[in-house]
Structure formats: C-alpha cells, structure tokens
Amino acid sequence: MSKISIKINAQLNTILQDENFDNFHVTQLRDAYLANSSVSQDLVQARKYIYRQILRLVKKGLLLKKGTKNSKRVVYQKSELFYKTNFICQSTTEDKVNRAKAVTVGTNTAVQQLEKRLKESEVDLLTSIGESEEYMRLYQSFPEMKTHLESQYLQARENSSKLLGQIKAIKSVLAHQQK
C-alpha cells in the first residue's frame, strides 16, 4: 500500500508531528498553534480554523475522535494511518500576508535608513566644502603656511568628491526603492 499524501498547514504539521503531542483537545492544539504563530489572532477564529482542520483529518482517518459527541471532553488521537501519511506542508494566506508585510516593513526600514544616511552625508559634504573654503581663506591670510594649507585643502576637496559620490549613490538607490 502506497503512502497517501495530504496538504496541511506547516505550523499544524510541526505541532502534530511531535511525538509527545497526542491525545489532545481542540483548545490544546489551538493554543499550540497560536504559540507557534507570529500573527496575533482572535481565539475564536483560531479555534474554528483548528477545528475544521481536525475534522478534515478525522474524515481522512488520520485522527481518531475519542469521547462523546458534542462534549468538551472529546480527545483526538493519532491513528496508525497518521504515521503512514505523507504530509505536504503549505503556508496559509496569513503567512503570505505576513511575508508581504515583512517585505514592506523591511523596505520601509531600508528607505528610512537610506534617508538618514543621505542627510548625514549631505551634512558631511557641507562641512567638507566649508573646510576647503576656510583653507583657501587661511592661505590668503597666511601665505607662509602654503605647503601645509595646500595639502589640507586638497584633502578636504578629495573628501568632498567622495561624499558627493556617496550622495549620488544613495539618491539612486532611494529612487529605485520608491518606484
């Protein structure tokens, strides 16, 4: 007899595959599911979702229902078929929504960091330009210090050029991110 395959939520699969997780109530599975979930969910909605998944597994013969009908004492137990089943994990819509949100949040964070970096680079550029202008004024006031002031002036100009390149690169990346 070949293994049967069934699609199942990845989080539920992780919980149910645990050897110690057997003979459980709906609320126990719901609580474990919520504990593993990165999404905050309504308890009632989560219980309904879990209950639907349990019923599906009971109908397929993977879980056995122990206890009286419509009782809060109903316990679910893994059947022999459960251990012979090939589970195909799939992510839920909520997982997909969360991943999309995470990408958006990550992009927003990146944009914020780039904007902060851009402002810092622009301030550094203005500082460097002011420094090079001051070296020019000092040279005019103190020509005897020409060698020292000239090397400082050239270093400040080189720094300004590097900062201008950084600003262009950051603006280019920001323009791409904001499309």
PDB file of C-alpha atoms in Angstrom:
ATOM      1  CA  MET A   1       0.000   0.000   0.000  1.00  0.00           C
ATOM      2  CA  SER A   2       1.465   3.366  -1.008  1.00  0.00           C
ATOM      3  CA  LYS A   3       1.561   6.324   1.315  1.00  0.00           C
ATOM      4  CA  ILE A   4      -1.291   8.772   0.979  1.00  0.00           C
ATOM      5  CA  SER A   5      -0.457  12.445   0.696  1.00  0.00           C
ATOM      6  CA  ILE A   6      -2.369  15.289   2.281  1.00  0.00           C
ATOM      7  CA  LYS A   7      -1.807  19.024   2.309  1.00  0.00           C
ATOM      8  CA  ILE A   8      -1.526  20.570   5.754  1.00  0.00           C
ATOM      9  CA  ASN A   9      -0.620  23.907   7.289  1.00  0.00           C
ATOM     10  CA  ALA A  10       3.115  23.927   8.042  1.00  0.00           C
ATOM     11  CA  GLN A  11       2.631  25.049  11.655  1.00  0.00           C
ATOM     12  CA  LEU A  12      -0.003  22.395  12.317  1.00  0.00           C
ATOM     13  CA  ASN A  13       2.236  19.771  10.785  1.00  0.00           C
ATOM     14  CA  THR A  14       5.106  20.764  13.066  1.00  0.00           C
ATOM     15  CA  ILE A  15       2.868  20.502  16.129  1.00  0.00           C
ATOM     16  CA  LEU A  16       1.211  17.238  15.126  1.00  0.00           C
ATOM     17  CA  GLN A  17       4.490  15.543  14.160  1.00  0.00           C
ATOM     18  CA  ASP A  18       5.749  15.974  17.726  1.00  0.00           C
ATOM     19  CA  GLU A  19       5.687  12.516  19.327  1.00  0.00           C
ATOM     20  CA  ASN A  20       4.547  13.958  22.659  1.00  0.00           C
ATOM     21  CA  PHE A  21       1.574  15.730  21.101  1.00  0.00           C
ATOM     22  CA  ASP A  22      -1.148  13.090  21.136  1.00  0.00           C
ATOM     23  CA  ASN A  23      -4.499  12.677  22.911  1.00  0.00           C
ATOM     24  CA  PHE A  24      -5.277  16.380  22.664  1.00  0.00           C
ATOM     25  CA  HIS A  25      -8.309  18.647  22.820  1.00  0.00           C
ATOM     26  CA  VAL A  26      -9.159  21.244  20.169  1.00  0.00           C
ATOM     27  CA  THR A  27      -8.150  24.033  22.556  1.00  0.00           C
ATOM     28  CA  GLN A  28      -4.770  22.412  23.234  1.00  0.00           C
ATOM     29  CA  LEU A  29      -3.993  22.296  19.520  1.00  0.00           C
ATOM     30  CA  ARG A  30      -5.299  25.842  19.104  1.00  0.00           C
ATOM     31  CA  ASP A  31      -3.059  27.107  21.922  1.00  0.00           C
ATOM     32  CA  ALA A  32      -0.013  25.339  20.483  1.00  0.00           C
ATOM     33  CA  TYR A  33      -0.852  26.742  17.031  1.00  0.00           C
ATOM     34  CA  LEU A  34      -1.178  30.283  18.400  1.00  0.00           C
ATOM     35  CA  ALA A  35       2.058  29.903  20.367  1.00  0.00           C
ATOM     36  CA  ASN A  36       3.892  28.982  17.144  1.00  0.00           C
ATOM     37  CA  SER A  37       2.161  31.672  15.085  1.00  0.00           C
ATOM     38  CA  SER A  38       3.801  35.032  14.537  1.00  0.00           C
ATOM     39  CA  VAL A  39       0.389  36.546  13.891  1.00  0.00           C
ATOM     40  CA  SER A  40      -1.891  37.615  16.701  1.00  0.00           C
ATOM     41  CA  GLN A  41      -5.266  36.020  16.014  1.00  0.00           C
ATOM     42  CA  ASP A  42      -8.684  36.042  17.560  1.00  0.00           C
ATOM     43  CA  LEU A  43      -9.071  32.977  19.816  1.00  0.00           C
ATOM     44  CA  VAL A  44     -12.499  32.115  18.407  1.00  0.00           C
ATOM     45  CA  GLN A  45     -11.356  32.354  14.775  1.00  0.00           C
ATOM     46  CA  ALA A  46      -8.247  30.308  15.545  1.00  0.00           C
ATOM     47  CA  ARG A  47     -10.329  27.621  17.300  1.00  0.00           C
ATOM     48  CA  LYS A  48     -12.702  27.420  14.320  1.00  0.00           C
ATOM     49  CA  TYR A  49      -9.781  27.078  11.913  1.00  0.00           C
ATOM     50  CA  ILE A  50      -8.160  24.367  14.043  1.00  0.00           C
ATOM     51  CA  TYR A  51     -11.471  22.542  14.441  1.00  0.00           C
ATOM     52  CA  ARG A  52     -12.014  22.493  10.656  1.00  0.00           C
ATOM     53  CA  GLN A  53      -8.510  21.085  10.186  1.00  0.00           C
ATOM     54  CA  ILE A  54      -9.111  18.418  12.843  1.00  0.00           C
ATOM     55  CA  LEU A  55     -12.438  17.408  11.232  1.00  0.00           C
ATOM     56  CA  ARG A  56     -10.702  17.081   7.877  1.00  0.00           C
ATOM     57  CA  LEU A  57      -8.037  14.836   9.412  1.00  0.00           C
ATOM     58  CA  VAL A  58     -10.717  12.763  11.200  1.00  0.00           C
ATOM     59  CA  LYS A  59     -12.617  12.262   7.907  1.00  0.00           C
ATOM     60  CA  LYS A  60      -9.397  11.070   6.238  1.00  0.00           C
ATOM     61  CA  GLY A  61      -8.828   8.639   9.123  1.00  0.00           C
ATOM     62  CA  LEU A  62      -5.628  10.297  10.318  1.00  0.00           C
ATOM     63  CA  LEU A  63      -7.048  11.276  13.706  1.00  0.00           C
ATOM     64  CA  LEU A  64      -9.395   9.291  15.898  1.00  0.00           C
ATOM     65  CA  LYS A  65     -12.096  11.008  17.912  1.00  0.00           C
ATOM     66  CA  LYS A  66     -12.419   9.665  21.468  1.00  0.00           C
ATOM     67  CA  GLY A  67     -15.302  10.742  23.717  1.00  0.00           C
ATOM     68  CA  THR A  68     -18.973  11.552  23.431  1.00  0.00           C
ATOM     69  CA  LYS A  69     -20.391  13.667  20.630  1.00  0.00           C
ATOM     70  CA  ASN A  70     -20.796  17.411  21.397  1.00  0.00           C
ATOM     71  CA  SER A  71     -18.777  17.036  24.583  1.00  0.00           C
ATOM     72  CA  LYS A  72     -15.940  19.264  25.699  1.00  0.00           C
ATOM     73  CA  ARG A  73     -14.161  16.099  26.770  1.00  0.00           C
ATOM     74  CA  VAL A  74     -13.520  14.939  23.210  1.00  0.00           C
ATOM     75  CA  VAL A  75      -9.916  13.896  22.742  1.00  0.00           C
ATOM     76  CA  TYR A  76      -8.201  13.388  19.399  1.00  0.00           C
ATOM     77  CA  GLN A  77      -5.632  10.681  18.908  1.00  0.00           C
ATOM     78  CA  LYS A  78      -3.286   9.983  16.022  1.00  0.00           C
ATOM     79  CA  SER A  79      -4.188   6.817  14.119  1.00  0.00           C
ATOM     80  CA  GLU A  80      -1.796   4.303  12.552  1.00  0.00           C
ATOM     81  CA  LEU A  81      -2.632   5.870   9.184  1.00  0.00           C
ATOM     82  CA  PHE A  82      -1.353   9.218  10.507  1.00  0.00           C
ATOM     83  CA  TYR A  83       2.168   7.811  10.771  1.00  0.00           C
ATOM     84  CA  LYS A  84       1.980   6.346   7.263  1.00  0.00           C
ATOM     85  CA  THR A  85       0.827   9.597   5.654  1.00  0.00           C
ATOM     86  CA  ASN A  86       2.995  11.893   3.587  1.00  0.00           C
ATOM     87  CA  PHE A  87       2.195  15.452   4.695  1.00  0.00           C
ATOM     88  CA  ILE A  88       2.695  18.241   2.178  1.00  0.00           C
ATOM     89  CA  CYS A  89       3.263  21.466   4.066  1.00  0.00           C
ATOM     90  CA  GLN A  90       1.694  24.601   2.724  1.00  0.00           C
ATOM     91  CA  SER A  91       1.693  28.115   4.082  1.00  0.00           C
ATOM     92  CA  THR A  92      -1.566  29.802   4.911  1.00  0.00           C
ATOM     93  CA  THR A  93      -2.840  33.027   3.422  1.00  0.00           C
ATOM     94  CA  GLU A  94      -1.967  34.676   6.715  1.00  0.00           C
ATOM     95  CA  ASP A  95       1.644  33.554   6.303  1.00  0.00           C
ATOM     96  CA  LYS A  96       1.714  35.027   2.799  1.00  0.00           C
ATOM     97  CA  VAL A  97       0.189  38.295   4.043  1.00  0.00           C
ATOM     98  CA  ASN A  98       2.750  38.423   6.854  1.00  0.00           C
ATOM     99  CA  ARG A  99       5.616  37.832   4.443  1.00  0.00           C
ATOM    100  CA  ALA A 100       4.328  40.649   2.236  1.00  0.00           C
ATOM    101  CA  LYS A 101       4.067  42.898   5.292  1.00  0.00           C
ATOM    102  CA  ALA A 102       7.561  41.924   6.376  1.00  0.00           C
ATOM    103  CA  VAL A 103       8.949  42.793   2.935  1.00  0.00           C
ATOM    104  CA  THR A 104       7.122  46.134   3.030  1.00  0.00           C
ATOM    105  CA  VAL A 105       8.327  46.833   6.553  1.00  0.00           C
ATOM    106  CA  GLY A 106      11.850  45.816   5.572  1.00  0.00           C
ATOM    107  CA  THR A 107      11.701  48.103   2.541  1.00  0.00           C
ATOM    108  CA  ASN A 108      10.341  50.969   4.642  1.00  0.00           C
ATOM    109  CA  THR A 109      13.097  50.430   7.194  1.00  0.00           C
ATOM    110  CA  ALA A 110      15.699  50.369   4.421  1.00  0.00           C
ATOM    111  CA  VAL A 111      14.291  53.570   2.926  1.00  0.00           C
ATOM    112  CA  GLN A 112      14.354  55.248   6.348  1.00  0.00           C
ATOM    113  CA  GLN A 113      17.958  54.160   6.885  1.00  0.00           C
ATOM    114  CA  LEU A 114      18.927  55.397   3.426  1.00  0.00           C
ATOM    115  CA  GLU A 115      17.253  58.760   4.031  1.00  0.00           C
ATOM    116  CA  LYS A 116      19.080  59.091   7.357  1.00  0.00           C
ATOM    117  CA  ARG A 117      22.360  58.192   5.675  1.00  0.00           C
ATOM    118  CA  LEU A 118      21.670  60.702   2.897  1.00  0.00           C
ATOM    119  CA  LYS A 119      21.117  63.527   5.408  1.00  0.00           C
ATOM    120  CA  GLU A 120      24.320  62.607   7.260  1.00  0.00           C
ATOM    121  CA  SER A 121      26.289  62.553   4.007  1.00  0.00           C
ATOM    122  CA  GLU A 122      24.843  65.906   2.948  1.00  0.00           C
ATOM    123  CA  VAL A 123      25.838  67.445   6.301  1.00  0.00           C
ATOM    124  CA  ASP A 124      29.327  65.927   5.936  1.00  0.00           C
ATOM    125  CA  LEU A 125      29.574  67.341   2.403  1.00  0.00           C
ATOM    126  CA  LEU A 126      28.656  70.834   3.576  1.00  0.00           C
ATOM    127  CA  THR A 127      31.217  70.517   6.372  1.00  0.00           C
ATOM    128  CA  SER A 128      33.892  69.419   3.926  1.00  0.00           C
ATOM    129  CA  ILE A 129      33.087  72.256   1.496  1.00  0.00           C
ATOM    130  CA  GLY A 130      33.229  74.736   4.378  1.00  0.00           C
ATOM    131  CA  GLU A 131      36.568  73.259   5.460  1.00  0.00           C
ATOM    132  CA  SER A 132      38.101  73.587   1.990  1.00  0.00           C
ATOM    133  CA  GLU A 133      36.827  77.180   1.671  1.00  0.00           C
ATOM    134  CA  GLU A 134      38.351  78.025   5.038  1.00  0.00           C
ATOM    135  CA  TYR A 135      41.735  76.586   3.973  1.00  0.00           C
ATOM    136  CA  MET A 136      41.595  78.905   0.919  1.00  0.00           C
ATOM    137  CA  ARG A 137      40.896  81.943   3.146  1.00  0.00           C
ATOM    138  CA  LEU A 138      43.670  80.926   5.564  1.00  0.00           C
ATOM    139  CA  TYR A 139      46.102  80.556   2.676  1.00  0.00           C
ATOM    140  CA  GLN A 140      45.271  84.109   1.553  1.00  0.00           C
ATOM    141  CA  SER A 141      45.798  85.389   5.097  1.00  0.00           C
ATOM    142  CA  PHE A 142      48.932  83.332   5.833  1.00  0.00           C
ATOM    143  CA  PRO A 143      50.864  82.682   2.605  1.00  0.00           C
ATOM    144  CA  GLU A 144      53.871  81.454   4.616  1.00  0.00           C
ATOM    145  CA  MET A 145      51.846  78.303   5.540  1.00  0.00           C
ATOM    146  CA  LYS A 146      51.232  77.436   1.889  1.00  0.00           C
ATOM    147  CA  THR A 147      52.541  73.831   1.930  1.00  0.00           C
ATOM    148  CA  HIS A 148      50.565  72.728   4.972  1.00  0.00           C
ATOM    149  CA  LEU A 149      47.353  74.562   3.979  1.00  0.00           C
ATOM    150  CA  GLU A 150      47.534  73.376   0.376  1.00  0.00           C
ATOM    151  CA  SER A 151      47.723  69.676   1.401  1.00  0.00           C
ATOM    152  CA  GLN A 152      44.833  70.168   3.837  1.00  0.00           C
ATOM    153  CA  TYR A 153      42.813  71.957   1.145  1.00  0.00           C
ATOM    154  CA  LEU A 154      43.396  69.131  -1.374  1.00  0.00           C
ATOM    155  CA  GLN A 155      42.463  66.513   1.215  1.00  0.00           C
ATOM    156  CA  ALA A 156      39.195  68.375   2.016  1.00  0.00           C
ATOM    157  CA  ARG A 157      38.354  68.623  -1.708  1.00  0.00           C
ATOM    158  CA  GLU A 158      39.009  64.895  -2.180  1.00  0.00           C
ATOM    159  CA  ASN A 159      36.755  64.170   0.801  1.00  0.00           C
ATOM    160  CA  SER A 160      34.048  66.392  -0.745  1.00  0.00           C
ATOM    161  CA  SER A 161      34.247  64.444  -4.004  1.00  0.00           C
ATOM    162  CA  LYS A 162      33.874  61.113  -2.168  1.00  0.00           C
ATOM    163  CA  LEU A 163      30.895  62.436  -0.213  1.00  0.00           C
ATOM    164  CA  LEU A 164      29.287  63.706  -3.417  1.00  0.00           C
ATOM    165  CA  GLY A 165      29.687  60.214  -4.907  1.00  0.00           C
ATOM    166  CA  GLN A 166      28.093  58.659  -1.814  1.00  0.00           C
ATOM    167  CA  ILE A 167      25.163  61.078  -2.030  1.00  0.00           C
ATOM    168  CA  LYS A 168      24.601  60.250  -5.702  1.00  0.00           C
ATOM    169  CA  ALA A 169      24.669  56.509  -4.949  1.00  0.00           C
ATOM    170  CA  ILE A 170      22.222  56.834  -2.035  1.00  0.00           C
ATOM    171  CA  LYS A 171      19.853  59.004  -4.092  1.00  0.00           C
ATOM    172  CA  SER A 172      19.971  56.442  -6.902  1.00  0.00           C
ATOM    173  CA  VAL A 173      19.084  53.591  -4.554  1.00  0.00           C
ATOM    174  CA  LEU A 174      16.324  55.658  -2.933  1.00  0.00           C
ATOM    175  CA  ALA A 175      14.832  56.497  -6.330  1.00  0.00           C
ATOM    176  CA  HIS A 176      14.824  52.780  -7.203  1.00  0.00           C
ATOM    177  CA  GLN A 177      13.223  51.787  -3.850  1.00  0.00           C
ATOM    178  CA  GLN A 178      10.462  54.378  -4.106  1.00  0.00           C
ATOM    179  CA  LYS A 179       9.256  53.189  -7.535  1.00  0.00           C
TER     180      LYS A 179
END
